[in-house]
Amino acid sequence: MSWIPASDIKVGIDHKTGDVDSLFVQGELLRVKSADRLPLLELTLLAGEKRIPIIPQVNQVESLETGDESTRISFSHCISTHDPSAVWHIGGICLMTLDASGTIHWQVSIENKAGLPLCELLFPRLAPLYFAGRTELVYPHHAGERIVDVPGALASEKYQKFWRAESVATEVGY
C-alpha cells in the first residue's frame, strides 16, 4: 500500500462546529456535500432503555505546533440532537494529526459529568466525499470503500440491508 505524503493533503476544519469541511488531495478538492455533513463526534447516552444522541458544542479549534499538522477541538458540553435546549455536562478534546507519511491519526478524550453512562461514541464521522465535478464517491460511511455508481449502489439490496447503516429511500434518492 502506498500513502499520499502529508505535503499533498490539506484538511479544512470548520472553526465553529469542528467538523471536516474540505479535503484536498494532491491539489484536487474532495467536495463534502454540505447537506450530508455529519458532526465529527456524536455520543449516545443511555437512560434506562432510552438512547439519547448528543453532539458537542465546540469552544475552540486550534492548530498545534507539534512538528506534524495537528488540530485540537475542545468542547465543554453537549446538546441533544432531538432537543437543543437539553444541555449535557460532557466535555472533551478531539485531536486530528496528519503525520509526514500522510497518515491521519484521530484521538478523542471525554469527561462525562452527565450522570448517565455513554453507550456509543462515533468518531471520526465524515460525510461522503466526492471528487469535485464528478459523482465518484471516495469516502462513504462504509470506510475506505470506493463507489463509482453511487445512486445504483445505494439502491442495491446490499446497502438497503446493511444492518444499522442501511440506505433508506427518500424523495431525492437514497
PDB file of C-alpha atoms in Angstrom:
ATOM      1  CA  MET A   1       0.000   0.000   0.000  1.00  0.00           C
ATOM      2  CA  SER A   2       1.321   3.445  -0.828  1.00  0.00           C
ATOM      3  CA  TRP A   3       0.400   6.569   1.088  1.00  0.00           C
ATOM      4  CA  ILE A   4      -0.056  10.106  -0.145  1.00  0.00           C
ATOM      5  CA  PRO A   5       2.535  12.303   1.628  1.00  0.00           C
ATOM      6  CA  ALA A   6       1.254  14.869   4.103  1.00  0.00           C
ATOM      7  CA  SER A   7       2.524  17.687   1.894  1.00  0.00           C
ATOM      8  CA  ASP A   8      -0.144  16.638  -0.652  1.00  0.00           C
ATOM      9  CA  ILE A   9      -3.040  16.523   1.858  1.00  0.00           C
ATOM     10  CA  LYS A  10      -4.900  19.504   3.314  1.00  0.00           C
ATOM     11  CA  VAL A  11      -7.771  19.055   5.785  1.00  0.00           C
ATOM     12  CA  GLY A  12     -10.121  22.005   6.413  1.00  0.00           C
ATOM     13  CA  ILE A  13     -11.848  22.176   9.811  1.00  0.00           C
ATOM     14  CA  ASP A  14     -14.892  24.398  10.381  1.00  0.00           C
ATOM     15  CA  HIS A  15     -13.867  26.592  13.345  1.00  0.00           C
ATOM     16  CA  LYS A  16     -17.455  26.977  14.548  1.00  0.00           C
ATOM     17  CA  THR A  17     -18.520  23.307  14.545  1.00  0.00           C
ATOM     18  CA  GLY A  18     -15.214  21.411  14.489  1.00  0.00           C
ATOM     19  CA  ASP A  19     -16.416  19.374  11.502  1.00  0.00           C
ATOM     20  CA  VAL A  20     -14.294  18.490   8.471  1.00  0.00           C
ATOM     21  CA  ASP A  21     -15.482  20.878   5.742  1.00  0.00           C
ATOM     22  CA  SER A  22     -12.909  20.284   2.995  1.00  0.00           C
ATOM     23  CA  LEU A  23     -10.192  17.876   1.989  1.00  0.00           C
ATOM     24  CA  PHE A  24      -7.614  18.464  -0.742  1.00  0.00           C
ATOM     25  CA  VAL A  25      -5.584  15.516  -2.040  1.00  0.00           C
ATOM     26  CA  GLN A  26      -2.737  16.296  -4.436  1.00  0.00           C
ATOM     27  CA  GLY A  27      -4.320  19.672  -5.203  1.00  0.00           C
ATOM     28  CA  GLU A  28      -7.746  18.244  -6.052  1.00  0.00           C
ATOM     29  CA  LEU A  29     -10.701  19.218  -3.882  1.00  0.00           C
ATOM     30  CA  LEU A  30     -12.744  16.362  -2.497  1.00  0.00           C
ATOM     31  CA  ARG A  31     -16.127  18.001  -2.017  1.00  0.00           C
ATOM     32  CA  VAL A  32     -18.127  17.468   1.182  1.00  0.00           C
ATOM     33  CA  LYS A  33     -21.843  17.688   0.463  1.00  0.00           C
ATOM     34  CA  SER A  34     -22.969  20.300   2.998  1.00  0.00           C
ATOM     35  CA  ALA A  35     -26.441  18.782   3.366  1.00  0.00           C
ATOM     36  CA  ASP A  36     -24.791  15.485   4.312  1.00  0.00           C
ATOM     37  CA  ARG A  37     -22.290  16.970   6.746  1.00  0.00           C
ATOM     38  CA  LEU A  38     -22.071  14.995   9.958  1.00  0.00           C
ATOM     39  CA  PRO A  39     -20.785  16.138  13.333  1.00  0.00           C
ATOM     40  CA  LEU A  40     -17.186  14.963  13.739  1.00  0.00           C
ATOM     41  CA  LEU A  41     -18.184  13.416  17.080  1.00  0.00           C
ATOM     42  CA  GLU A  42     -21.563  12.077  18.176  1.00  0.00           C
ATOM     43  CA  LEU A  43     -22.184  10.454  21.544  1.00  0.00           C
ATOM     44  CA  THR A  44     -25.152   8.487  22.844  1.00  0.00           C
ATOM     45  CA  LEU A  45     -26.234   8.414  26.482  1.00  0.00           C
ATOM     46  CA  LEU A  46     -28.269   5.578  27.960  1.00  0.00           C
ATOM     47  CA  ALA A  47     -31.163   6.436  30.316  1.00  0.00           C
ATOM     48  CA  GLY A  48     -32.687   3.070  31.198  1.00  0.00           C
ATOM     49  CA  GLU A  49     -33.788   1.706  27.815  1.00  0.00           C
ATOM     50  CA  LYS A  50     -33.805   5.141  26.158  1.00  0.00           C
ATOM     51  CA  ARG A  51     -30.899   6.241  23.949  1.00  0.00           C
ATOM     52  CA  ILE A  52     -30.146   9.987  23.878  1.00  0.00           C
ATOM     53  CA  PRO A  53     -27.920  11.104  20.957  1.00  0.00           C
ATOM     54  CA  ILE A  54     -25.879  14.225  21.742  1.00  0.00           C
ATOM     55  CA  ILE A  55     -23.313  16.356  19.925  1.00  0.00           C
ATOM     56  CA  PRO A  56     -20.528  18.547  21.351  1.00  0.00           C
ATOM     57  CA  GLN A  57     -20.721  22.315  21.284  1.00  0.00           C
ATOM     58  CA  VAL A  58     -17.262  23.461  20.222  1.00  0.00           C
ATOM     59  CA  ASN A  59     -15.438  26.020  22.397  1.00  0.00           C
ATOM     60  CA  GLN A  60     -12.202  26.256  20.457  1.00  0.00           C
ATOM     61  CA  VAL A  61     -10.451  24.920  17.354  1.00  0.00           C
ATOM     62  CA  GLU A  62      -6.706  25.473  17.337  1.00  0.00           C
ATOM     63  CA  SER A  63      -3.679  24.419  15.318  1.00  0.00           C
ATOM     64  CA  LEU A  64      -0.867  22.933  17.388  1.00  0.00           C
ATOM     65  CA  GLU A  65       2.868  23.360  16.826  1.00  0.00           C
ATOM     66  CA  THR A  66       3.930  19.699  17.140  1.00  0.00           C
ATOM     67  CA  GLY A  67       6.079  19.128  14.053  1.00  0.00           C
ATOM     68  CA  ASP A  68       3.141  17.371  12.390  1.00  0.00           C
ATOM     69  CA  GLU A  69      -0.006  19.158  11.251  1.00  0.00           C
ATOM     70  CA  SER A  70      -2.324  18.914  14.290  1.00  0.00           C
ATOM     71  CA  THR A  71      -5.683  20.410  15.170  1.00  0.00           C
ATOM     72  CA  ARG A  72      -7.285  20.299  18.628  1.00  0.00           C
ATOM     73  CA  ILE A  73     -11.044  20.751  19.007  1.00  0.00           C
ATOM     74  CA  SER A  74     -12.239  21.432  22.568  1.00  0.00           C
ATOM     75  CA  PHE A  75     -15.773  21.296  23.967  1.00  0.00           C
ATOM     76  CA  SER A  76     -17.216  21.735  27.483  1.00  0.00           C
ATOM     77  CA  HIS A  77     -20.766  20.463  26.985  1.00  0.00           C
ATOM     78  CA  CYS A  78     -23.084  18.678  24.558  1.00  0.00           C
ATOM     79  CA  ILE A  79     -26.666  19.183  23.427  1.00  0.00           C
ATOM     80  CA  SER A  80     -29.318  16.668  22.482  1.00  0.00           C
ATOM     81  CA  THR A  81     -29.830  16.189  18.745  1.00  0.00           C
ATOM     82  CA  HIS A  82     -33.592  15.968  19.371  1.00  0.00           C
ATOM     83  CA  ASP A  83     -33.859  18.867  21.847  1.00  0.00           C
ATOM     84  CA  PRO A  84     -31.112  21.521  21.555  1.00  0.00           C
ATOM     85  CA  SER A  85     -32.254  23.079  24.851  1.00  0.00           C
ATOM     86  CA  ALA A  86     -31.170  19.907  26.699  1.00  0.00           C
ATOM     87  CA  VAL A  87     -27.572  20.504  27.809  1.00  0.00           C
ATOM     88  CA  TRP A  88     -25.380  17.613  28.977  1.00  0.00           C
ATOM     89  CA  HIS A  89     -22.209  18.177  31.018  1.00  0.00           C
ATOM     90  CA  ILE A  90     -19.833  16.155  28.906  1.00  0.00           C
ATOM     91  CA  GLY A  91     -16.629  17.808  27.781  1.00  0.00           C
ATOM     92  CA  GLY A  92     -13.562  16.698  25.943  1.00  0.00           C
ATOM     93  CA  ILE A  93     -10.965  17.114  23.261  1.00  0.00           C
ATOM     94  CA  CYS A  94     -10.766  15.768  19.713  1.00  0.00           C
ATOM     95  CA  LEU A  95      -7.314  15.697  18.144  1.00  0.00           C
ATOM     96  CA  MET A  96      -6.504  15.221  14.464  1.00  0.00           C
ATOM     97  CA  THR A  97      -2.851  14.819  13.480  1.00  0.00           C
ATOM     98  CA  LEU A  98      -1.558  14.467   9.926  1.00  0.00           C
ATOM     99  CA  ASP A  99       1.954  12.992  10.082  1.00  0.00           C
ATOM    100  CA  ALA A 100       4.700  13.239   7.455  1.00  0.00           C
ATOM    101  CA  SER A 101       3.715   9.895   5.874  1.00  0.00           C
ATOM    102  CA  GLY A 102       0.189  11.166   5.134  1.00  0.00           C
ATOM    103  CA  THR A 103      -1.466   9.111   7.884  1.00  0.00           C
ATOM    104  CA  ILE A 104      -4.265  10.908   9.724  1.00  0.00           C
ATOM    105  CA  HIS A 105      -4.431   9.998  13.428  1.00  0.00           C
ATOM    106  CA  TRP A 106      -7.686  10.624  15.308  1.00  0.00           C
ATOM    107  CA  GLN A 107      -7.934  10.767  19.115  1.00  0.00           C
ATOM    108  CA  VAL A 108     -10.739  11.709  21.453  1.00  0.00           C
ATOM    109  CA  SER A 109     -10.886  12.077  25.236  1.00  0.00           C
ATOM    110  CA  ILE A 110     -14.171  12.509  27.084  1.00  0.00           C
ATOM    111  CA  GLU A 111     -15.050  13.695  30.594  1.00  0.00           C
ATOM    112  CA  ASN A 112     -18.587  12.556  31.430  1.00  0.00           C
ATOM    113  CA  LYS A 113     -20.271  14.503  34.250  1.00  0.00           C
ATOM    114  CA  ALA A 114     -23.784  13.910  32.894  1.00  0.00           C
ATOM    115  CA  GLY A 115     -24.796  11.272  35.442  1.00  0.00           C
ATOM    116  CA  LEU A 116     -25.707   8.812  32.668  1.00  0.00           C
ATOM    117  CA  PRO A 117     -23.440   6.251  31.005  1.00  0.00           C
ATOM    118  CA  LEU A 118     -22.228   6.665  27.446  1.00  0.00           C
ATOM    119  CA  CYS A 119     -23.230   3.683  25.310  1.00  0.00           C
ATOM    120  CA  GLU A 120     -21.902   4.842  21.936  1.00  0.00           C
ATOM    121  CA  LEU A 121     -19.183   7.108  20.575  1.00  0.00           C
ATOM    122  CA  LEU A 122     -18.994   7.764  16.818  1.00  0.00           C
ATOM    123  CA  PHE A 123     -15.652   9.356  15.856  1.00  0.00           C
ATOM    124  CA  PRO A 124     -14.453  10.472  13.414  1.00  0.00           C
ATOM    125  CA  ARG A 125     -17.680  10.865  11.481  1.00  0.00           C
ATOM    126  CA  LEU A 126     -17.015  12.005   7.954  1.00  0.00           C
ATOM    127  CA  ALA A 127     -19.702  12.732   5.414  1.00  0.00           C
ATOM    128  CA  PRO A 128     -19.324  11.273   1.940  1.00  0.00           C
ATOM    129  CA  LEU A 129     -16.559  12.981  -0.042  1.00  0.00           C
ATOM    130  CA  TYR A 130     -16.743  13.424  -3.803  1.00  0.00           C
ATOM    131  CA  PHE A 131     -14.228  14.486  -6.401  1.00  0.00           C
ATOM    132  CA  ALA A 132     -15.414  18.000  -7.281  1.00  0.00           C
ATOM    133  CA  GLY A 133     -17.275  17.986 -10.583  1.00  0.00           C
ATOM    134  CA  ARG A 134     -17.676  14.187 -10.660  1.00  0.00           C
ATOM    135  CA  THR A 135     -20.085  11.785  -8.989  1.00  0.00           C
ATOM    136  CA  GLU A 136     -17.493   9.250  -7.875  1.00  0.00           C
ATOM    137  CA  LEU A 137     -17.821   8.697  -4.139  1.00  0.00           C
ATOM    138  CA  VAL A 138     -14.428   8.469  -2.446  1.00  0.00           C
ATOM    139  CA  TYR A 139     -15.057   8.003   1.273  1.00  0.00           C
ATOM    140  CA  PRO A 140     -18.588   6.930   2.100  1.00  0.00           C
ATOM    141  CA  HIS A 141     -19.905   5.954   5.504  1.00  0.00           C
ATOM    142  CA  HIS A 142     -18.528   2.435   4.889  1.00  0.00           C
ATOM    143  CA  ALA A 143     -14.882   3.376   5.500  1.00  0.00           C
ATOM    144  CA  GLY A 144     -12.491   3.002   2.628  1.00  0.00           C
ATOM    145  CA  GLU A 145     -14.983   1.732   0.065  1.00  0.00           C
ATOM    146  CA  ARG A 146     -14.937   3.397  -3.343  1.00  0.00           C
ATOM    147  CA  ILE A 147     -18.277   3.587  -5.173  1.00  0.00           C
ATOM    148  CA  VAL A 148     -18.411   4.678  -8.819  1.00  0.00           C
ATOM    149  CA  ASP A 149     -22.182   4.397  -9.460  1.00  0.00           C
ATOM    150  CA  VAL A 150     -23.404   5.978  -6.222  1.00  0.00           C
ATOM    151  CA  PRO A 151     -27.179   6.031  -6.920  1.00  0.00           C
ATOM    152  CA  GLY A 152     -27.171   2.457  -8.232  1.00  0.00           C
ATOM    153  CA  ALA A 153     -25.015   1.118  -5.419  1.00  0.00           C
ATOM    154  CA  LEU A 154     -27.011   2.760  -2.619  1.00  0.00           C
ATOM    155  CA  ALA A 155     -30.264   1.475  -4.153  1.00  0.00           C
ATOM    156  CA  SER A 156     -28.903  -2.098  -4.235  1.00  0.00           C
ATOM    157  CA  GLU A 157     -30.031  -4.808  -1.831  1.00  0.00           C
ATOM    158  CA  LYS A 158     -26.533  -4.869  -0.300  1.00  0.00           C
ATOM    159  CA  TYR A 159     -26.885  -1.308   1.009  1.00  0.00           C
ATOM    160  CA  GLN A 160     -30.599  -1.460   1.839  1.00  0.00           C
ATOM    161  CA  LYS A 161     -29.971  -4.349   4.243  1.00  0.00           C
ATOM    162  CA  PHE A 162     -26.695  -3.134   5.751  1.00  0.00           C
ATOM    163  CA  TRP A 163     -27.552  -3.583   9.444  1.00  0.00           C
ATOM    164  CA  ARG A 164     -27.519  -0.187  11.219  1.00  0.00           C
ATOM    165  CA  ALA A 165     -26.083   1.798   8.285  1.00  0.00           C
ATOM    166  CA  GLU A 166     -28.553   0.770   5.618  1.00  0.00           C
ATOM    167  CA  SER A 167     -29.638   3.057   2.787  1.00  0.00           C
ATOM    168  CA  VAL A 168     -33.126   4.498   3.127  1.00  0.00           C
ATOM    169  CA  ALA A 169     -35.183   5.758   0.192  1.00  0.00           C
ATOM    170  CA  THR A 170     -36.090   9.478   0.265  1.00  0.00           C
ATOM    171  CA  GLU A 171     -37.804  11.774  -2.223  1.00  0.00           C
ATOM    172  CA  VAL A 172     -34.405  12.621  -3.753  1.00  0.00           C
ATOM    173  CA  GLY A 173     -32.882   9.133  -3.812  1.00  0.00           C
ATOM    174  CA  TYR A 174     -31.014   7.057  -1.247  1.00  0.00           C
TER     175      TYR A 174
END
